[in-house]
Amino acid sequence: MDVGFIGVGRMGQAMSKRILGAGHTLVVYNRTPEKTTELAREGATVAATIAEACRGREVVITMLADDHALQEVALGSGGVCDSLGPETVHLTMGTHSVAAIQALAAAHARAAQRFVAAPVLGRPDAAAAGQLGIVAAGPSDAVSRCEPLFQAMGRRTYVAGPKQEGASVAKLAVNFVLGCALEAMAEGFSLVRKYGVAPAVFNDVMTDGLFAAPAYKIYGKIMVEESYDTVGFTTLLGLKDVNLVLAAAGAALVPLPSANAYRDRLLGAVAHGDGEKDWAVIAREQARAAGLE
Amino acid sequence: MDVGFIGVGRMGQAMSKRILGAGHTLVVYNRTPEKTTELAREGATVAATIAEACRGREVVITMLADDHALQEVALGSGGVCDSLGPETVHLTMGTHSVAAIQALAAAHARAAQRFVAAPVLGRPDAAAAGQLGIVAAGPSDAVSRCEPLFQAMGRRTYVAGPKQEGASVAKLAVNFVLGCALEAMAEGFSLVRKYGVAPAVFNDVMTDGLFAAPAYKIYGKIMVEESYDTVGFTTLLGLKDVNLVLAAAGAALVPLPSANAYRDRLLGAVAHGDGEKDWAVIAREQARAAGLE
Amino acid sequence: MDVGFIGVGRMGQAMSKRILGAGHTLVVYNRTPEKTTELAREGATVAATIAEACRGREVVITMLADDHALQEVALGSGGVCDSLGPETVHLTMGTHSVAAIQALAAAHARAAQRFVAAPVLGRPDAAAAGQLGIVAAGPSDAVSRCEPLFQAMGRRTYVAGPKQEGASVAKLAVNFVLGCALEAMAEGFSLVRKYGVAPAVFNDVMTDGLFAAPAYKIYGKIMVEESYDTVGFTTLLGLKDVNLVLAAAGAALVPLPSANAYRDRLLGAVAHGDGEKDWAVIAREQARAAGLE
Amino acid sequence: MDVGFIGVGRMGQAMSKRILGAGHTLVVYNRTPEKTTELAREGATVAATIAEACRGREVVITMLADDHALQEVALGSGGVCDSLGPETVHLTMGTHSVAAIQALAAAHARAAQRFVAAPVLGRPDAAAAGQLGIVAAGPSDAVSRCEPLFQAMGRRTYVAGPKQEGASVAKLAVNFVLGCALEAMAEGFSLVRKYGVAPAVFNDVMTDGLFAAPAYKIYGKIMVEESYDTVGFTTLLGLKDVNLVLAAAGAALVPLPSANAYRDRLLGAVAHGDGEKDWAVIAREQARAAGLE
């Protein structure tokens, strides 16, 4: 396939290489062009403008850090919407708000362009190994046309339905279920500590059976060791994501009491100076609320 | 060892058989004597009174349904406390409140008897297979004396420290972390449904990676299929347990906001007539709160 | 009327004097007899036992500090239940749990005695002035028989229905609505402080219009001045009351999310050493949660 | 003074008349010009454009329905920012988000214009009577210059400090304290109903003493009568305001657990079709959550 790729940060770079590796033709664009050098060496063409990256492609992928970047790249003058041919697919793979995806869907519909949202689960190492989880939504024929690319990048594709924002919501919901798991663990740790039970013992009890999954094993260990300075994902990013979830839930009229409780701990953690720590630091914030710190 | 066992319901029966099978001498007592028949056939002596089950034993195990039964059996006239010899161990293996365990610990201390609390993780099938998880707490020499019995009944023993109520709290905390996981999943399902994502797809996304653990796989499936009439653990029992957790947390001055959110859904589910359904039915209650039912 | 009065602490003493002042015959009993001296001087007969305070009376009032004291006095051997003649009214005016009132109602029913619960709103100064609010519940004829006494003690009687525990719940619910008002104010103060608004200005805005009521004026002022060492009602007593509310709500299957939020701040305040401060100190706990202290 | 007034809906119209009545010179502008007819009759000059309403004035007031309208009018091409002379005061009196006020403050600072935010408390009848509460914030000299206008429109001005968004936050915080009061009352009503206490009796108990304020008397009555079809303020508007509060609190890192609980009931009420009812309808939503409807 003839593919454009806009936004080659750490994730985008790893994903681009997988596409090249699968034999597709790739034109890449990045606001700061240095990041395209390596891809050029591996066979990608570097576009000087977004328009150049879009024109003539079958699918153009955007992999951008946030809604603001997406709006600029996609809806700005000379952006993806302006540059994409009719019936061409814009495939956006970052984690975006429901509102941003809905606005984009409307714009592409007006321009008779196709639009697929397919946020991914996994970090750069998973991307490099082609082991991402991909949650895709959009018109089924458009999703089908992206299939070869999904196969190059991911281990599994979950098709979330015809509405693009459904993919965003599903992705965000998994993040928030994880955040709630962290908060519940944090509450558990603070409770047992008050009764003289060593956190490591409680962690063993918890992760040995029903919770023998990475989510609990990884974060339980961090909470036991209080190794919040080794950062996988920051408290501030957690806060950004849960705000997206609560906005989506608000728009759809869904009360999410656990998400509220979790967000309050994130806010407290940031207020106490732990914004750039690993988000598992909400265990410290929970301990603080219980008078333990 | 010479062991007494009081309370041979489904769990107690399976545990007793493991003790017999390991070659220990066993005297059993049950309020309704019919339940002892099978154990007698397998070699246990049946005691006519609690006192008879206690006198001369090295360890007496109680496995009772709730605090009320434990208090009657242990602290009533002619009960365990009255009947146990000095330095003998009372090993209680049911799930009890912190307050009940603390009261019992005080009574045994006054009587110069030894006391170990060791609630278990696992259902009757795990008990029958000797695969229980055992969370034990009490004076370390008393816990050590119970080791041969733990080996007969469990796959692993977690030592939670010298305070008996620590074992209760650790067990209850695992239950509550699980309840919070159910509530978070329930919130996730209600959110994605509003955006047209099929619950089964969301469940796949969720349980494929970080949450590839029984807790999420088992309960996610129940929520997708809405098979709440196949009951593993009822909403009412979930409510009983979270009340014990919140009482323990209140006594120790620990705010548990996720537990509050989870308890509120249990209350709502029972109020809407789902008390005897599987506790995963809180997903229906959450959907109700979002106007989906 | 011929009245018995058991429990003449600060409240009970003031209430007893009002009854004497209205011309009724009064027999008083108190566990520590010193407290009855003054009442004896004013014309009350002092009973040596509960039984003596009960026998031959038309109505026996109990005004006790908590459930435990009530149970001992009313249900203990030689207590009110044992001593009261048939058809005589036991009128309990302390703040008690739903469960305690229900247990007492059942006991009195078995003994063919009449039972009215009538907790009061107001502090000792209101009691001394006969200005209490009285929330009364029980069989209507029994409530009617207490009317002359209510008139002596209170400014207004609210009849809450035939079930005695209804009076408890109504009283507790008012307390909890007040606690939630404190928590909401506390949240408001912490929010405006972060934006550089002086608490005193916010308090003026708030209490000048819609909230021109004692609850907001009194507690808003305390929060502005942070005068938590002048104690009207302690954090620990607030915690005790909200626990009674949540137990009553749990038994009746009512989720109370605001009460949960309020209780969590009380727990945090006590955990941080503010248990004996005025309960308005939850404003400091809220500020702490926002990183302001 | 020479005053411009942009936005003469119900509130703006009443406020404009007060300014005219106090003898000031007034130029008015409204997007739909019909609304200016009556004011013209009373002596106001009608401007054809925003620019015309701004040029040469000493103070220009905007009274607009939401952030979107404010941004268009103030920051759009040919808007207030483009048209105001240096050192002239833009006085915005609607209820706006912290973020919108901050953006506007920055724009006016760049243009060397003065900016005051002064949201009001009170409905159109209070505006007509010159009885509004006014919460004003901005540089003190600019606030002072608005004083004669505040005197014409309000009964009292609260000065919230030099930061304009402080006035927004103080106004929003009062709204949210009120919303939380409604939610707490709603919880109280649902609880007492379960125990057979008539809502009207509970309302009497509650509003007779500590809560003898309009907030409780007005909304308690609505909840007792369930007269949610007589709409003072809709659930949807309540939701909009609490979303502004939570955004402001999020930006300032303040957890607001009561606001979360209140917002969840608003969401549920709207989800159940009560979005256009009076916001006191959260009492029905709370009852629903307790299985009472």
GROMACS .gro file of C-alpha atoms in nm, chain C residues 9-265:
model
  257
  595GLY     CA    1  -2.606   1.454   8.269
  596ARG     CA    2  -2.595   1.809   8.134
  597MET     CA    3  -2.888   1.759   7.898
  598GLY     CA    4  -3.089   1.538   8.131
  599GLN     CA    5  -3.047   1.780   8.420
  600ALA     CA    6  -3.176   2.074   8.219
  601MET     CA    7  -3.468   1.871   8.088
  602SER     CA    8  -3.555   1.743   8.438
  603LYS     CA    9  -3.574   2.098   8.570
  604ARG     CA   10  -3.820   2.191   8.298
  605ILE     CA   11  -4.040   1.898   8.396
  606LEU     CA   12  -4.026   1.992   8.763
  607GLY     CA   13  -4.100   2.352   8.670
  608ALA     CA   14  -4.413   2.245   8.485
  609GLY     CA   15  -4.549   2.093   8.806
  610HIS     CA   16  -4.494   1.722   8.740
  611THR     CA   17  -4.381   1.473   9.005
  612LEU     CA   18  -4.029   1.355   8.929
  613VAL     CA   19  -3.817   1.062   9.048
  614VAL     CA   20  -3.461   1.071   8.916
  615TYR     CA   21  -3.186   0.812   8.892
  616ASN     CA   22  -2.827   0.851   8.786
  617ARG     CA   23  -2.543   0.601   8.798
  618THR     CA   24  -2.321   0.856   8.968
  619PRO     CA   25  -2.560   0.993   9.230
  620GLU     CA   26  -2.379   1.330   9.278
  621LYS     CA   27  -2.553   1.464   8.972
  622THR     CA   28  -2.894   1.427   9.137
  623THR     CA   29  -2.819   1.657   9.434
  624GLU     CA   30  -2.931   1.977   9.271
  625LEU     CA   31  -3.248   1.820   9.137
  626ALA     CA   32  -3.330   1.686   9.485
  627ARG     CA   33  -3.303   2.043   9.615
  628GLU     CA   34  -3.550   2.152   9.351
  629GLY     CA   35  -3.805   1.892   9.455
  630ALA     CA   36  -3.716   1.567   9.277
  631THR     CA   37  -3.709   1.236   9.461
  632VAL     CA   38  -3.383   1.046   9.416
  633ALA     CA   39  -3.417   0.674   9.345
  634ALA     CA   40  -3.146   0.433   9.457
  635THR     CA   41  -3.207   0.190   9.172
  636ILE     CA   42  -3.345   0.191   8.823
  637ALA     CA   43  -3.629  -0.027   8.944
  638GLU     CA   44  -3.726   0.229   9.206
  639ALA     CA   45  -3.725   0.503   8.940
  640CYS     CA   46  -3.958   0.295   8.725
  641ARG     CA   47  -4.213   0.141   8.956
  642GLY     CA   48  -4.545   0.319   8.964
  643ARG     CA   49  -4.453   0.589   8.711
  644GLU     CA   50  -4.672   0.686   8.415
  645VAL     CA   51  -4.373   0.771   8.195
  646VAL     CA   52  -4.005   0.692   8.243
  647ILE     CA   53  -3.759   0.901   8.043
  648THR     CA   54  -3.407   0.782   7.959
  649MET     CA   55  -3.150   1.035   7.841
  650LEU     CA   56  -2.827   0.841   7.790
  651ALA     CA   57  -2.499   0.905   7.611
  652ASP     CA   58  -2.494   0.611   7.374
  653ASP     CA   59  -2.638   0.277   7.272
  654HIS     CA   60  -2.428   0.088   7.520
  655ALA     CA   61  -2.560   0.284   7.818
  656LEU     CA   62  -2.914   0.255   7.687
  657GLN     CA   63  -2.889  -0.120   7.651
  658GLU     CA   64  -2.752  -0.161   8.000
  659VAL     CA   65  -3.012   0.062   8.159
  660ALA     CA   66  -3.308  -0.063   7.959
  661LEU     CA   67  -3.233  -0.427   7.891
  662GLY     CA   68  -3.000  -0.522   8.176
  663SER     CA   69  -3.119  -0.725   8.473
  664GLY     CA   70  -3.326  -0.501   8.700
  665GLY     CA   71  -3.342  -0.247   8.419
  666VAL     CA   72  -3.627  -0.046   8.272
  667CYS     CA   73  -3.779  -0.339   8.085
  668ASP     CA   74  -3.775  -0.555   8.396
  669SER     CA   75  -3.920  -0.283   8.616
  670LEU     CA   76  -4.181  -0.098   8.416
  671GLY     CA   77  -4.548  -0.178   8.474
  672PRO     CA   78  -4.765  -0.286   8.181
  673GLU     CA   79  -4.887  -0.006   7.959
  674THR     CA   80  -4.634   0.233   8.112
  675VAL     CA   81  -4.437   0.442   7.862
  676HIS     CA   82  -4.061   0.428   7.825
  677LEU     CA   83  -3.964   0.754   7.652
  678THR     CA   84  -3.604   0.753   7.531
  679MET     CA   85  -3.469   1.095   7.430
  680GLY     CA   86  -3.103   1.036   7.351
  681THR     CA   87  -2.961   0.992   7.000
  682HIS     CA   88  -2.945   0.621   6.934
  683SER     CA   89  -2.888   0.384   6.647
  684VAL     CA   90  -3.174   0.238   6.452
  685ALA     CA   91  -3.066  -0.109   6.558
  686ALA     CA   92  -3.070  -0.021   6.928
  687ILE     CA   93  -3.413   0.138   6.904
  688GLN     CA   94  -3.548  -0.160   6.711
  689ALA     CA   95  -3.413  -0.403   6.971
  690LEU     CA   96  -3.570  -0.198   7.248
  691ALA     CA   97  -3.902  -0.175   7.066
  692ALA     CA   98  -3.912  -0.552   7.035
  693ALA     CA   99  -3.833  -0.599   7.405
  694HIS     CA  100  -4.101  -0.357   7.518
  695ALA     CA  101  -4.355  -0.516   7.286
  696ARG     CA  102  -4.285  -0.855   7.440
  697ALA     CA  103  -4.337  -0.704   7.786
  698ALA     CA  104  -4.659  -0.526   7.681
  699GLN     CA  105  -4.499  -0.192   7.766
  700ARG     CA  106  -4.528   0.125   7.559
  701PHE     CA  107  -4.224   0.275   7.393
  702VAL     CA  108  -4.161   0.617   7.240
  703ALA     CA  109  -3.836   0.742   7.090
  704ALA     CA  110  -3.797   1.119   7.090
  705PRO     CA  111  -3.444   1.243   7.026
  706VAL     CA  112  -3.395   1.616   7.063
  707LEU     CA  113  -3.234   1.894   6.862
  708GLY     CA  114  -3.052   2.156   7.066
  709ARG     CA  115  -2.779   2.193   7.323
  710PRO     CA  116  -2.802   2.226   7.705
  711ASP     CA  117  -2.883   2.598   7.687
  712ALA     CA  118  -3.183   2.526   7.463
  713ALA     CA  119  -3.287   2.248   7.701
  714ALA     CA  120  -3.269   2.485   7.999
  715ALA     CA  121  -3.491   2.732   7.814
  716GLY     CA  122  -3.745   2.468   7.712
  717GLN     CA  123  -3.654   2.538   7.351
  718LEU     CA  124  -3.559   2.193   7.226
  719GLY     CA  125  -3.684   2.055   6.899
  720ILE     CA  126  -3.831   1.711   6.967
  721VAL     CA  127  -3.868   1.439   6.703
  722ALA     CA  128  -4.110   1.183   6.840
  723ALA     CA  129  -4.214   0.844   6.709
  724GLY     CA  130  -4.411   0.553   6.841
  725PRO     CA  131  -4.774   0.440   6.874
  726SER     CA  132  -4.983   0.755   6.852
  727ASP     CA  133  -5.158   0.710   7.187
  728ALA     CA  134  -4.825   0.666   7.362
  729VAL     CA  135  -4.685   0.975   7.189
  730SER     CA  136  -4.995   1.166   7.302
  731ARG     CA  137  -4.941   1.069   7.662
  732CYS     CA  138  -4.595   1.228   7.645
  733GLU     CA  139  -4.729   1.558   7.508
  734PRO     CA  140  -4.737   1.745   7.841
  735LEU     CA  141  -4.372   1.656   7.890
  736PHE     CA  142  -4.279   1.763   7.537
  737GLN     CA  143  -4.448   2.095   7.606
  738ALA     CA  144  -4.242   2.141   7.919
  739MET     CA  145  -3.912   2.067   7.739
  740GLY     CA  146  -3.946   2.181   7.383
  741ARG     CA  147  -4.048   2.458   7.152
  742ARG     CA  148  -4.187   2.219   6.893
  743THR     CA  149  -4.260   1.850   6.852
  744TYR     CA  150  -4.236   1.677   6.514
  745VAL     CA  151  -4.428   1.352   6.496
  746ALA     CA  152  -4.231   1.113   6.276
  747GLY     CA  153  -4.477   0.824   6.264
  748PRO     CA  154  -4.554   0.500   6.446
  749LYS     CA  155  -4.211   0.335   6.415
  750GLN     CA  156  -3.979   0.444   6.693
  751GLU     CA  157  -3.666   0.411   6.479
  752GLY     CA  158  -3.812   0.668   6.240
  753ALA     CA  159  -3.742   0.937   6.499
  754SER     CA  160  -3.380   0.822   6.527
  755VAL     CA  161  -3.337   0.827   6.154
  756ALA     CA  162  -3.489   1.173   6.115
  757LYS     CA  163  -3.264   1.313   6.386
  758LEU     CA  164  -2.955   1.143   6.245
  759ALA     CA  165  -3.044   1.258   5.894
  760VAL     CA  166  -3.054   1.622   6.002
  761ASN     CA  167  -2.710   1.579   6.160
  762PHE     CA  168  -2.578   1.427   5.843
  763VAL     CA  169  -2.725   1.698   5.619
  764LEU     CA  170  -2.540   1.941   5.843
  765GLY     CA  171  -2.219   1.742   5.816
  766CYS     CA  172  -2.250   1.744   5.437
  767ALA     CA  173  -2.303   2.121   5.445
  768LEU     CA  174  -1.977   2.153   5.640
  769GLU     CA  175  -1.796   1.932   5.391
  770ALA     CA  176  -1.931   2.130   5.093
  771MET     CA  177  -1.829   2.458   5.256
  772ALA     CA  178  -1.486   2.310   5.327
  773GLU     CA  179  -1.452   2.218   4.960
  774GLY     CA  180  -1.561   2.567   4.858
  775PHE     CA  181  -1.306   2.732   5.085
  776SER     CA  182  -1.021   2.516   4.958
  777LEU     CA  183  -1.115   2.591   4.600
  778VAL     CA  184  -1.135   2.970   4.630
  779ARG     CA  185  -0.814   2.983   4.833
  780LYS     CA  186  -0.629   2.830   4.540
  781TYR     CA  187  -0.747   3.119   4.326
  782GLY     CA  188  -0.639   3.385   4.572
  783VAL     CA  189  -0.983   3.469   4.710
  784ALA     CA  190  -0.981   3.550   5.082
  785PRO     CA  191  -1.189   3.296   5.279
  786ALA     CA  192  -1.368   3.580   5.460
  787VAL     CA  193  -1.487   3.725   5.128
  788PHE     CA  194  -1.612   3.389   5.010
  789ASN     CA  195  -1.789   3.341   5.341
  790ASP     CA  196  -1.963   3.678   5.297
  791VAL     CA  197  -2.079   3.587   4.948
  792MET     CA  198  -2.205   3.251   5.063
  793THR     CA  199  -2.389   3.345   5.380
  794ASP     CA  200  -2.544   3.666   5.265
  795GLY     CA  201  -2.825   3.523   5.060
  796LEU     CA  202  -2.943   3.169   5.007
  797PHE     CA  203  -2.745   3.040   5.300
  798ALA     CA  204  -2.835   3.303   5.558
  799ALA     CA  205  -2.888   3.035   5.824
  800PRO     CA  206  -2.707   2.948   6.146
  801ALA     CA  207  -2.551   2.633   5.998
  802TYR     CA  208  -2.357   2.832   5.741
  803LYS     CA  209  -2.299   3.146   5.945
  804ILE     CA  210  -2.165   2.963   6.250
  805TYR     CA  211  -1.948   2.712   6.070
  806GLY     CA  212  -1.838   2.945   5.793
  807LYS     CA  213  -1.702   3.179   6.059
  808ILE     CA  214  -1.518   2.897   6.236
  809MET     CA  215  -1.361   2.790   5.907
  810VAL     CA  216  -1.255   3.146   5.821
  811GLU     CA  217  -1.102   3.198   6.164
  812GLU     CA  218  -0.973   2.840   6.187
  813SER     CA  219  -1.088   2.848   6.548
  814TYR     CA  220  -1.113   2.473   6.577
  815ASP     CA  221  -0.991   2.469   6.936
  816THR     CA  222  -1.316   2.620   7.058
  817VAL     CA  223  -1.512   2.301   7.045
  818GLY     CA  224  -1.888   2.283   7.009
  819PHE     CA  225  -1.903   1.927   6.878
  820THR     CA  226  -1.598   1.710   6.819
  821THR     CA  227  -1.482   1.540   6.502
  822LEU     CA  228  -1.501   1.207   6.685
  823LEU     CA  229  -1.867   1.265   6.774
  824GLY     CA  230  -1.934   1.360   6.413
  825LEU     CA  231  -1.775   1.033   6.310
  826LYS     CA  232  -1.985   0.838   6.557
  827ASP     CA  233  -2.304   0.996   6.421
  828VAL     CA  234  -2.222   0.945   6.055
  829ASN     CA  235  -2.141   0.582   6.128
  830LEU     CA  236  -2.490   0.547   6.278
  831VAL     CA  237  -2.636   0.708   5.966
  832LEU     CA  238  -2.445   0.482   5.731
  833ALA     CA  239  -2.547   0.175   5.930
  834ALA     CA  240  -2.913   0.282   5.914
  835ALA     CA  241  -2.879   0.354   5.542
  836GLY     CA  242  -2.708   0.022   5.482
  837ALA     CA  243  -2.984  -0.167   5.659
  838ALA     CA  244  -3.244   0.015   5.450
  839LEU     CA  245  -3.043  -0.016   5.126
  840VAL     CA  246  -2.989   0.354   5.063
  841PRO     CA  247  -2.663   0.466   4.899
  842LEU     CA  248  -2.551   0.798   5.051
  843PRO     CA  249  -2.257   0.919   4.840
  844SER     CA  250  -2.232   1.260   5.009
  845ALA     CA  251  -2.226   1.097   5.350
  846ASN     CA  252  -1.938   0.880   5.231
  847ALA     CA  253  -1.740   1.183   5.118
  848TYR     CA  254  -1.807   1.356   5.447
  849ARG     CA  255  -1.713   1.049   5.653
  850ASP     CA  256  -1.385   1.016   5.465
  851ARG     CA  257  -1.286   1.368   5.565
   0.00000   0.00000   0.00000
